[in-house]
């Protein structure tokens, strides 16, 4: 079941870096050892789903590695060399004594780079097979999940092949430990006879790399696996969430009850509203990948999509002002609601691109309409505080805010979400603190002196 989202949302939650060197959620999660594991993680990041059975299965696989002292030893350089060896253009060696002897003598008379790659590739494969065999025996003793067992059974079948088993039982440390006849037989096996089986073996290796990486992040970064529910009604319960980019984050909890469907968020600039909204978007998106999320606990219903408007750009090429870009975005999302009513939708600073009067009227109309739409969860932040007065006391809307604390005339931000509506306006305080008005006054005085 497809989980709907779009490019704007992917950009807003910073799934990938827009510029080299910028942080991204993908780079935060990508602690895989192998390139194959990285490729698998990238594929997963681009494949959100609303299939709860699939999500529960992935969750249980990660949980196995998290709860058990079971890991596969992986060496990135070694596996890179294995992939390099497998991609060799040299025709696989023939598994007979005559050809094997000819190749060995030829290599001694005139060392051959391809032959070296083959022998070293086999040495690296030997170590990988030995480690995989030990891993399987350990996993079996821990009571592995059925889905993981299927993968390990496939690996075990490969490890039981005649020449493979002897390679594991007596692993070579150097190329000289291998007979030239055995080198030919193994190269023929890995690159021709059992080429597809060995590729499938490596696919499982990369999946294990991904799974144990996710489990490792849970331990090192304080992530947790989402809890899914199929109960009647929509569930959205967050305990101690944080944004992964922050080195010393302040945890925040939030919950939608059965009665409300829209979170109306207020607070001064720099108080943490946008970071909180990005975190909520991340929780929804990552949970629909079946991955650990940045929260102590996240219990959620399965949604059909996520759409956000946090960092919306003007589109000057099309002649769009920021306000018109906002209008188009709202229309686009409203159209989605005609066909799908089980979404999470986030608007940050609604109608920031127009004058205060239009922003007030438009915000009030849109928020009032959104609050009446059932089965979809909305987060809306605004700088137009007067809108809250007109919304009144309604069960559909939950009012939350971030505030600041004035310490010696300077605003300090606790970054903690609270119930209620913030009436703080700290813009002028910051303007005065930075002494901008005085600087401009000095400019005027300087101009006046030049005119005299």
PDB file of N, CA, C and O in Angstrom, residues 281-344:
ATOM      1  N   UNK A 281       6.944  15.659  11.466  1.00  0.00           N
ATOM      2  CA  UNK A 281       6.957  15.116  10.111  1.00  0.00           C
ATOM      3  C   UNK A 281       7.892  13.920   9.986  1.00  0.00           C
ATOM      4  O   UNK A 281       7.565  12.919   9.343  1.00  0.00           O
ATOM      5  N   UNK A 282       9.059  14.017  10.633  1.00  0.00           N
ATOM      6  CA  UNK A 282      10.022  12.911  10.601  1.00  0.00           C
ATOM      7  C   UNK A 282       9.459  11.657  11.255  1.00  0.00           C
ATOM      8  O   UNK A 282       9.638  10.544  10.747  1.00  0.00           O
ATOM      9  N   UNK A 283       8.807  11.829  12.393  1.00  0.00           N
ATOM     10  CA  UNK A 283       8.231  10.679  13.080  1.00  0.00           C
ATOM     11  C   UNK A 283       7.251   9.941  12.181  1.00  0.00           C
ATOM     12  O   UNK A 283       7.253   8.702  12.111  1.00  0.00           O
ATOM     13  N   UNK A 284       6.419  10.692  11.490  1.00  0.00           N
ATOM     14  CA  UNK A 284       5.422  10.079  10.602  1.00  0.00           C
ATOM     15  C   UNK A 284       6.114   9.374   9.439  1.00  0.00           C
ATOM     16  O   UNK A 284       5.821   8.211   9.128  1.00  0.00           O
ATOM     17  N   UNK A 285       7.055  10.060   8.801  1.00  0.00           N
ATOM     18  CA  UNK A 285       7.697   9.484   7.616  1.00  0.00           C
ATOM     19  C   UNK A 285       8.525   8.253   7.974  1.00  0.00           C
ATOM     20  O   UNK A 285       8.395   7.193   7.341  1.00  0.00           O
ATOM     21  N   UNK A 286       9.380   8.361   8.994  1.00  0.00           N
ATOM     22  CA  UNK A 286      10.265   7.258   9.367  1.00  0.00           C
ATOM     23  C   UNK A 286       9.474   6.049   9.865  1.00  0.00           C
ATOM     24  O   UNK A 286       9.863   4.906   9.615  1.00  0.00           O
ATOM     25  N   UNK A 287       8.361   6.303  10.568  1.00  0.00           N
ATOM     26  CA  UNK A 287       7.556   5.178  11.058  1.00  0.00           C
ATOM     27  C   UNK A 287       6.917   4.414   9.906  1.00  0.00           C
ATOM     28  O   UNK A 287       6.651   3.219  10.019  1.00  0.00           O
ATOM     29  N   UNK A 288       6.699   5.089   8.792  1.00  0.00           N
ATOM     30  CA  UNK A 288       6.131   4.414   7.621  1.00  0.00           C
ATOM     31  C   UNK A 288       7.216   3.817   6.715  1.00  0.00           C
ATOM     32  O   UNK A 288       6.937   3.349   5.614  1.00  0.00           O
ATOM     33  N   UNK A 289       8.451   3.852   7.219  1.00  0.00           N
ATOM     34  CA  UNK A 289       9.547   3.075   6.631  1.00  0.00           C
ATOM     35  C   UNK A 289       9.835   1.846   7.492  1.00  0.00           C
ATOM     36  O   UNK A 289      10.589   0.970   7.096  1.00  0.00           O
ATOM     37  N   UNK A 290       9.257   1.835   8.697  1.00  0.00           N
ATOM     38  CA  UNK A 290       9.533   0.758   9.645  1.00  0.00           C
ATOM     39  C   UNK A 290      10.856   0.937  10.346  1.00  0.00           C
ATOM     40  O   UNK A 290      11.429  -0.027  10.860  1.00  0.00           O
ATOM     41  N   UNK A 291      11.362   2.169  10.398  1.00  0.00           N
ATOM     42  CA  UNK A 291      12.673   2.443  10.989  1.00  0.00           C
ATOM     43  C   UNK A 291      12.536   3.023  12.392  1.00  0.00           C
ATOM     44  O   UNK A 291      11.489   3.576  12.751  1.00  0.00           O
ATOM     45  N   UNK A 292      13.599   2.959  13.186  1.00  0.00           N
ATOM     46  CA  UNK A 292      13.589   3.610  14.498  1.00  0.00           C
ATOM     47  C   UNK A 292      13.374   5.112  14.339  1.00  0.00           C
ATOM     48  O   UNK A 292      13.834   5.716  13.359  1.00  0.00           O
ATOM     49  N   UNK A 293      12.684   5.714  15.299  1.00  0.00           N
ATOM     50  CA  UNK A 293      12.343   7.135  15.227  1.00  0.00           C
ATOM     51  C   UNK A 293      12.995   7.895  16.381  1.00  0.00           C
ATOM     52  O   UNK A 293      13.301   7.315  17.429  1.00  0.00           O
ATOM     53  N   UNK A 294      13.214   9.219  16.214  1.00  0.00           N
ATOM     54  CA  UNK A 294      13.833  10.020  17.278  1.00  0.00           C
ATOM     55  C   UNK A 294      12.833  10.391  18.371  1.00  0.00           C
ATOM     56  O   UNK A 294      12.353  11.521  18.448  1.00  0.00           O
ATOM     57  N   UNK A 295      12.523   9.452  19.202  1.00  0.00           N
ATOM     58  CA  UNK A 295      11.600   9.651  20.325  1.00  0.00           C
ATOM     59  C   UNK A 295      11.742   8.476  21.270  1.00  0.00           C
ATOM     60  O   UNK A 295      12.137   7.373  20.860  1.00  0.00           O
ATOM     61  N   UNK A 296      11.420   8.701  22.525  1.00  0.00           N
ATOM     62  CA  UNK A 296      11.414   7.597  23.485  1.00  0.00           C
ATOM     63  C   UNK A 296      10.307   6.612  23.142  1.00  0.00           C
ATOM     64  O   UNK A 296      10.453   5.392  23.296  1.00  0.00           O
ATOM     65  N   UNK A 297       9.184   7.155  22.633  1.00  0.00           N
ATOM     66  CA  UNK A 297       8.058   6.316  22.237  1.00  0.00           C
ATOM     67  C   UNK A 297       7.211   7.053  21.211  1.00  0.00           C
ATOM     68  O   UNK A 297       6.987   8.245  21.332  1.00  0.00           O
ATOM     69  N   UNK A 298       6.769   6.322  20.205  1.00  0.00           N
ATOM     70  CA  UNK A 298       5.840   6.887  19.226  1.00  0.00           C
ATOM     71  C   UNK A 298       4.812   5.832  18.869  1.00  0.00           C
ATOM     72  O   UNK A 298       5.131   4.830  18.239  1.00  0.00           O
ATOM     73  N   UNK A 299       3.599   6.058  19.324  1.00  0.00           N
ATOM     74  CA  UNK A 299       2.490   5.150  19.028  1.00  0.00           C
ATOM     75  C   UNK A 299       1.622   5.825  17.980  1.00  0.00           C
ATOM     76  O   UNK A 299       1.134   6.943  18.180  1.00  0.00           O
ATOM     77  N   UNK A 300       1.386   5.153  16.873  1.00  0.00           N
ATOM     78  CA  UNK A 300       0.703   5.802  15.764  1.00  0.00           C
ATOM     79  C   UNK A 300      -0.209   4.868  14.995  1.00  0.00           C
ATOM     80  O   UNK A 300       0.035   3.661  14.908  1.00  0.00           O
ATOM     81  N   UNK A 301      -1.240   5.451  14.440  1.00  0.00           N
ATOM     82  CA  UNK A 301      -2.038   4.747  13.448  1.00  0.00           C
ATOM     83  C   UNK A 301      -1.248   4.718  12.151  1.00  0.00           C
ATOM     84  O   UNK A 301      -0.254   5.429  11.989  1.00  0.00           O
ATOM     85  N   UNK A 302      -1.691   3.908  11.232  1.00  0.00           N
ATOM     86  CA  UNK A 302      -1.084   3.897   9.901  1.00  0.00           C
ATOM     87  C   UNK A 302      -1.797   4.943   9.055  1.00  0.00           C
ATOM     88  O   UNK A 302      -3.021   4.930   8.914  1.00  0.00           O
ATOM     89  N   UNK A 303      -0.999   5.872   8.522  1.00  0.00           N
ATOM     90  CA  UNK A 303      -1.563   6.924   7.679  1.00  0.00           C
ATOM     91  C   UNK A 303      -1.279   6.624   6.212  1.00  0.00           C
ATOM     92  O   UNK A 303      -0.445   5.780   5.880  1.00  0.00           O
ATOM     93  N   UNK A 304      -1.985   7.350   5.349  1.00  0.00           N
ATOM     94  CA  UNK A 304      -1.826   7.138   3.906  1.00  0.00           C
ATOM     95  C   UNK A 304      -0.927   8.175   3.252  1.00  0.00           C
ATOM     96  O   UNK A 304      -0.711   8.127   2.040  1.00  0.00           O
ATOM     97  N   UNK A 305      -0.432   9.128   4.041  1.00  0.00           N
ATOM     98  CA  UNK A 305       0.461  10.099   3.436  1.00  0.00           C
ATOM     99  C   UNK A 305       0.838  11.223   4.378  1.00  0.00           C
ATOM    100  O   UNK A 305       0.233  11.422   5.429  1.00  0.00           O
ATOM    101  N   UNK A 306       1.881  11.960   3.989  1.00  0.00           N
ATOM    102  CA  UNK A 306       2.388  13.116   4.728  1.00  0.00           C
ATOM    103  C   UNK A 306       2.679  14.235   3.748  1.00  0.00           C
ATOM    104  O   UNK A 306       3.374  14.033   2.748  1.00  0.00           O
ATOM    105  N   UNK A 307       2.138  15.430   4.043  1.00  0.00           N
ATOM    106  CA  UNK A 307       2.408  16.606   3.208  1.00  0.00           C
ATOM    107  C   UNK A 307       2.723  17.780   4.122  1.00  0.00           C
ATOM    108  O   UNK A 307       1.985  18.064   5.073  1.00  0.00           O
ATOM    109  N   UNK A 308       3.835  18.462   3.840  1.00  0.00           N
ATOM    110  CA  UNK A 308       4.264  19.568   4.684  1.00  0.00           C
ATOM    111  C   UNK A 308       4.521  20.821   3.852  1.00  0.00           C
ATOM    112  O   UNK A 308       4.831  20.751   2.661  1.00  0.00           O
ATOM    113  N   UNK A 309       4.403  21.964   4.519  1.00  0.00           N
ATOM    114  CA  UNK A 309       4.775  23.248   3.933  1.00  0.00           C
ATOM    115  C   UNK A 309       5.532  24.000   5.014  1.00  0.00           C
ATOM    116  O   UNK A 309       4.944  24.708   5.834  1.00  0.00           O
ATOM    117  N   UNK A 310       6.849  23.826   5.015  1.00  0.00           N
ATOM    118  CA  UNK A 310       7.691  24.426   6.045  1.00  0.00           C
ATOM    119  C   UNK A 310       8.663  25.431   5.431  1.00  0.00           C
ATOM    120  O   UNK A 310       8.774  26.560   5.904  1.00  0.00           O
ATOM    121  N   UNK A 311       9.367  25.030   4.400  1.00  0.00           N
ATOM    122  CA  UNK A 311      10.316  25.928   3.720  1.00  0.00           C
ATOM    123  C   UNK A 311       9.907  26.074   2.259  1.00  0.00           C
ATOM    124  O   UNK A 311      10.517  25.486   1.363  1.00  0.00           O
ATOM    125  N   UNK A 312       8.873  26.852   2.033  1.00  0.00           N
ATOM    126  CA  UNK A 312       8.329  27.018   0.683  1.00  0.00           C
ATOM    127  C   UNK A 312       9.017  28.185  -0.005  1.00  0.00           C
ATOM    128  O   UNK A 312       9.072  29.294   0.528  1.00  0.00           O
ATOM    129  N   UNK A 313       9.540  27.936  -1.200  1.00  0.00           N
ATOM    130  CA  UNK A 313      10.239  28.975  -1.956  1.00  0.00           C
ATOM    131  C   UNK A 313       9.307  29.687  -2.921  1.00  0.00           C
ATOM    132  O   UNK A 313       8.300  29.139  -3.366  1.00  0.00           O
ATOM    133  N   UNK A 314       9.677  30.946  -3.242  1.00  0.00           N
ATOM    134  CA  UNK A 314       9.010  31.626  -4.353  1.00  0.00           C
ATOM    135  C   UNK A 314       9.371  30.879  -5.635  1.00  0.00           C
ATOM    136  O   UNK A 314      10.390  30.194  -5.702  1.00  0.00           O
ATOM    137  N   UNK A 315       8.551  31.015  -6.659  1.00  0.00           N
ATOM    138  CA  UNK A 315       8.893  30.455  -7.962  1.00  0.00           C
ATOM    139  C   UNK A 315       8.891  31.594  -8.971  1.00  0.00           C
ATOM    140  O   UNK A 315       7.910  31.852  -9.661  1.00  0.00           O
ATOM    141  N   UNK A 316      10.021  32.308  -8.993  1.00  0.00           N
ATOM    142  CA  UNK A 316      10.107  33.498  -9.838  1.00  0.00           C
ATOM    143  C   UNK A 316      10.054  33.153 -11.316  1.00  0.00           C
ATOM    144  O   UNK A 316       9.613  33.957 -12.137  1.00  0.00           O
ATOM    145  N   UNK A 317      10.516  31.958 -11.678  1.00  0.00           N
ATOM    146  CA  UNK A 317      10.483  31.552 -13.086  1.00  0.00           C
ATOM    147  C   UNK A 317       9.054  31.495 -13.612  1.00  0.00           C
ATOM    148  O   UNK A 317       8.801  31.738 -14.799  1.00  0.00           O
ATOM    149  N   UNK A 318       8.113  31.164 -12.736  1.00  0.00           N
ATOM    150  CA  UNK A 318       6.702  31.108 -13.120  1.00  0.00           C
ATOM    151  C   UNK A 318       5.965  32.380 -12.736  1.00  0.00           C
ATOM    152  O   UNK A 318       4.748  32.478 -12.914  1.00  0.00           O
ATOM    153  N   UNK A 319       6.712  33.340 -12.194  1.00  0.00           N
ATOM    154  CA  UNK A 319       6.081  34.592 -11.810  1.00  0.00           C
ATOM    155  C   UNK A 319       5.307  34.497 -10.515  1.00  0.00           C
ATOM    156  O   UNK A 319       4.409  35.310 -10.272  1.00  0.00           O
ATOM    157  N   UNK A 320       5.650  33.527  -9.661  1.00  0.00           N
ATOM    158  CA  UNK A 320       4.920  33.327  -8.410  1.00  0.00           C
ATOM    159  C   UNK A 320       5.566  34.137  -7.287  1.00  0.00           C
ATOM    160  O   UNK A 320       6.769  34.031  -7.051  1.00  0.00           O
ATOM    161  N   UNK A 321       4.784  34.915  -6.579  1.00  0.00           N
ATOM    162  CA  UNK A 321       5.238  35.508  -5.332  1.00  0.00           C
ATOM    163  C   UNK A 321       5.159  34.434  -4.252  1.00  0.00           C
ATOM    164  O   UNK A 321       4.598  33.356  -4.476  1.00  0.00           O
ATOM    165  N   UNK A 322       5.684  34.748  -3.072  1.00  0.00           N
ATOM    166  CA  UNK A 322       5.619  33.771  -1.999  1.00  0.00           C
ATOM    167  C   UNK A 322       4.172  33.491  -1.614  1.00  0.00           C
ATOM    168  O   UNK A 322       3.796  32.339  -1.367  1.00  0.00           O
ATOM    169  N   UNK A 323       3.353  34.533  -1.588  1.00  0.00           N
ATOM    170  CA  UNK A 323       1.947  34.351  -1.223  1.00  0.00           C
ATOM    171  C   UNK A 323       1.236  33.453  -2.231  1.00  0.00           C
ATOM    172  O   UNK A 323       0.479  32.548  -1.851  1.00  0.00           O
ATOM    173  N   UNK A 324       1.494  33.680  -3.509  1.00  0.00           N
ATOM    174  CA  UNK A 324       0.822  32.857  -4.514  1.00  0.00           C
ATOM    175  C   UNK A 324       1.329  31.412  -4.462  1.00  0.00           C
ATOM    176  O   UNK A 324       0.571  30.461  -4.689  1.00  0.00           O
ATOM    177  N   UNK A 325       2.606  31.246  -4.119  1.00  0.00           N
ATOM    178  CA  UNK A 325       3.146  29.896  -3.951  1.00  0.00           C
ATOM    179  C   UNK A 325       2.443  29.191  -2.790  1.00  0.00           C
ATOM    180  O   UNK A 325       2.140  27.992  -2.862  1.00  0.00           O
ATOM    181  N   UNK A 326       2.153  29.951  -1.721  1.00  0.00           N
ATOM    182  CA  UNK A 326       1.419  29.376  -0.595  1.00  0.00           C
ATOM    183  C   UNK A 326       0.008  28.964  -1.004  1.00  0.00           C
ATOM    184  O   UNK A 326      -0.475  27.882  -0.641  1.00  0.00           O
ATOM    185  N   UNK A 327      -0.641  29.836  -1.759  1.00  0.00           N
ATOM    186  CA  UNK A 327      -2.007  29.539  -2.219  1.00  0.00           C
ATOM    187  C   UNK A 327      -2.023  28.269  -3.057  1.00  0.00           C
ATOM    188  O   UNK A 327      -2.874  27.383  -2.879  1.00  0.00           O
ATOM    189  N   UNK A 328      -1.073  28.158  -3.967  1.00  0.00           N
ATOM    190  CA  UNK A 328      -0.997  26.965  -4.823  1.00  0.00           C
ATOM    191  C   UNK A 328      -0.741  25.708  -4.002  1.00  0.00           C
ATOM    192  O   UNK A 328      -1.294  24.640  -4.284  1.00  0.00           O
ATOM    193  N   UNK A 329       0.103  25.844  -2.980  1.00  0.00           N
ATOM    194  CA  UNK A 329       0.416  24.690  -2.142  1.00  0.00           C
ATOM    195  C   UNK A 329      -0.821  24.239  -1.363  1.00  0.00           C
ATOM    196  O   UNK A 329      -1.106  23.038  -1.261  1.00  0.00           O
ATOM    197  N   UNK A 330      -1.551  25.178  -0.802  1.00  0.00           N
ATOM    198  CA  UNK A 330      -2.766  24.838  -0.053  1.00  0.00           C
ATOM    199  C   UNK A 330      -3.800  24.204  -0.978  1.00  0.00           C
ATOM    200  O   UNK A 330      -4.457  23.218  -0.604  1.00  0.00           O
ATOM    201  N   UNK A 331      -3.927  24.729  -2.170  1.00  0.00           N
ATOM    202  CA  UNK A 331      -4.867  24.151  -3.140  1.00  0.00           C
ATOM    203  C   UNK A 331      -4.462  22.723  -3.497  1.00  0.00           C
ATOM    204  O   UNK A 331      -5.305  21.824  -3.595  1.00  0.00           O
ATOM    205  N   UNK A 332      -3.158  22.520  -3.684  1.00  0.00           N
ATOM    206  CA  UNK A 332      -2.642  21.197  -4.024  1.00  0.00           C
ATOM    207  C   UNK A 332      -2.966  20.179  -2.933  1.00  0.00           C
ATOM    208  O   UNK A 332      -3.409  19.053  -3.210  1.00  0.00           O
ATOM    209  N   UNK A 333      -2.763  20.582  -1.670  1.00  0.00           N
ATOM    210  CA  UNK A 333      -3.031  19.676  -0.557  1.00  0.00           C
ATOM    211  C   UNK A 333      -4.534  19.467  -0.372  1.00  0.00           C
ATOM    212  O   UNK A 333      -4.986  18.350  -0.086  1.00  0.00           O
ATOM    213  N   UNK A 334      -5.322  20.531  -0.556  1.00  0.00           N
ATOM    214  CA  UNK A 334      -6.777  20.401  -0.453  1.00  0.00           C
ATOM    215  C   UNK A 334      -7.301  19.419  -1.488  1.00  0.00           C
ATOM    216  O   UNK A 334      -8.213  18.620  -1.216  1.00  0.00           O
ATOM    217  N   UNK A 335      -6.716  19.445  -2.681  1.00  0.00           N
ATOM    218  CA  UNK A 335      -7.120  18.513  -3.735  1.00  0.00           C
ATOM    219  C   UNK A 335      -6.795  17.073  -3.334  1.00  0.00           C
ATOM    220  O   UNK A 335      -7.557  16.146  -3.645  1.00  0.00           O
ATOM    221  N   UNK A 336      -5.653  16.874  -2.634  1.00  0.00           N
ATOM    222  CA  UNK A 336      -5.311  15.540  -2.136  1.00  0.00           C
ATOM    223  C   UNK A 336      -6.393  15.027  -1.190  1.00  0.00           C
ATOM    224  O   UNK A 336      -6.738  13.845  -1.188  1.00  0.00           O
ATOM    225  N   UNK A 337      -6.936  15.929  -0.383  1.00  0.00           N
ATOM    226  CA  UNK A 337      -7.942  15.548   0.606  1.00  0.00           C
ATOM    227  C   UNK A 337      -9.260  15.119  -0.032  1.00  0.00           C
ATOM    228  O   UNK A 337     -10.086  14.486   0.625  1.00  0.00           O
ATOM    229  N   UNK A 338      -9.444  15.456  -1.295  1.00  0.00           N
ATOM    230  CA  UNK A 338     -10.657  15.014  -1.989  1.00  0.00           C
ATOM    231  C   UNK A 338     -10.647  13.508  -2.216  1.00  0.00           C
ATOM    232  O   UNK A 338     -11.700  12.864  -2.260  1.00  0.00           O
ATOM    233  N   UNK A 339      -9.447  12.939  -2.341  1.00  0.00           N
ATOM    234  CA  UNK A 339      -9.337  11.512  -2.656  1.00  0.00           C
ATOM    235  C   UNK A 339      -8.768  10.685  -1.508  1.00  0.00           C
ATOM    236  O   UNK A 339      -8.918   9.475  -1.481  1.00  0.00           O
ATOM    237  N   UNK A 340      -8.092  11.335  -0.552  1.00  0.00           N
ATOM    238  CA  UNK A 340      -7.487  10.622   0.573  1.00  0.00           C
ATOM    239  C   UNK A 340      -7.748  11.403   1.851  1.00  0.00           C
ATOM    240  O   UNK A 340      -7.404  12.582   1.942  1.00  0.00           O
ATOM    241  N   UNK A 341      -8.345  10.756   2.834  1.00  0.00           N
ATOM    242  CA  UNK A 341      -8.708  11.481   4.059  1.00  0.00           C
ATOM    243  C   UNK A 341      -7.980  10.972   5.289  1.00  0.00           C
ATOM    244  O   UNK A 341      -8.380  11.240   6.419  1.00  0.00           O
ATOM    245  N   UNK A 342      -6.871  10.274   5.096  1.00  0.00           N
ATOM    246  CA  UNK A 342      -6.129   9.723   6.227  1.00  0.00           C
ATOM    247  C   UNK A 342      -4.669  10.163   6.121  1.00  0.00           C
ATOM    248  O   UNK A 342      -3.770   9.357   5.910  1.00  0.00           O
ATOM    249  N   UNK A 343      -4.461  11.476   6.268  1.00  0.00           N
ATOM    250  CA  UNK A 343      -3.155  12.068   6.052  1.00  0.00           C
ATOM    251  C   UNK A 343      -2.683  12.788   7.303  1.00  0.00           C
ATOM    252  O   UNK A 343      -3.452  13.051   8.225  1.00  0.00           O
ATOM    253  N   UNK A 344      -1.390  13.129   7.324  1.00  0.00           N
ATOM    254  CA  UNK A 344      -0.838  14.086   8.281  1.00  0.00           C
ATOM    255  C   UNK A 344      -0.349  15.273   7.466  1.00  0.00           C
ATOM    256  O   UNK A 344       0.441  15.107   6.529  1.00  0.00           O
TER     257      UNK A 344
END
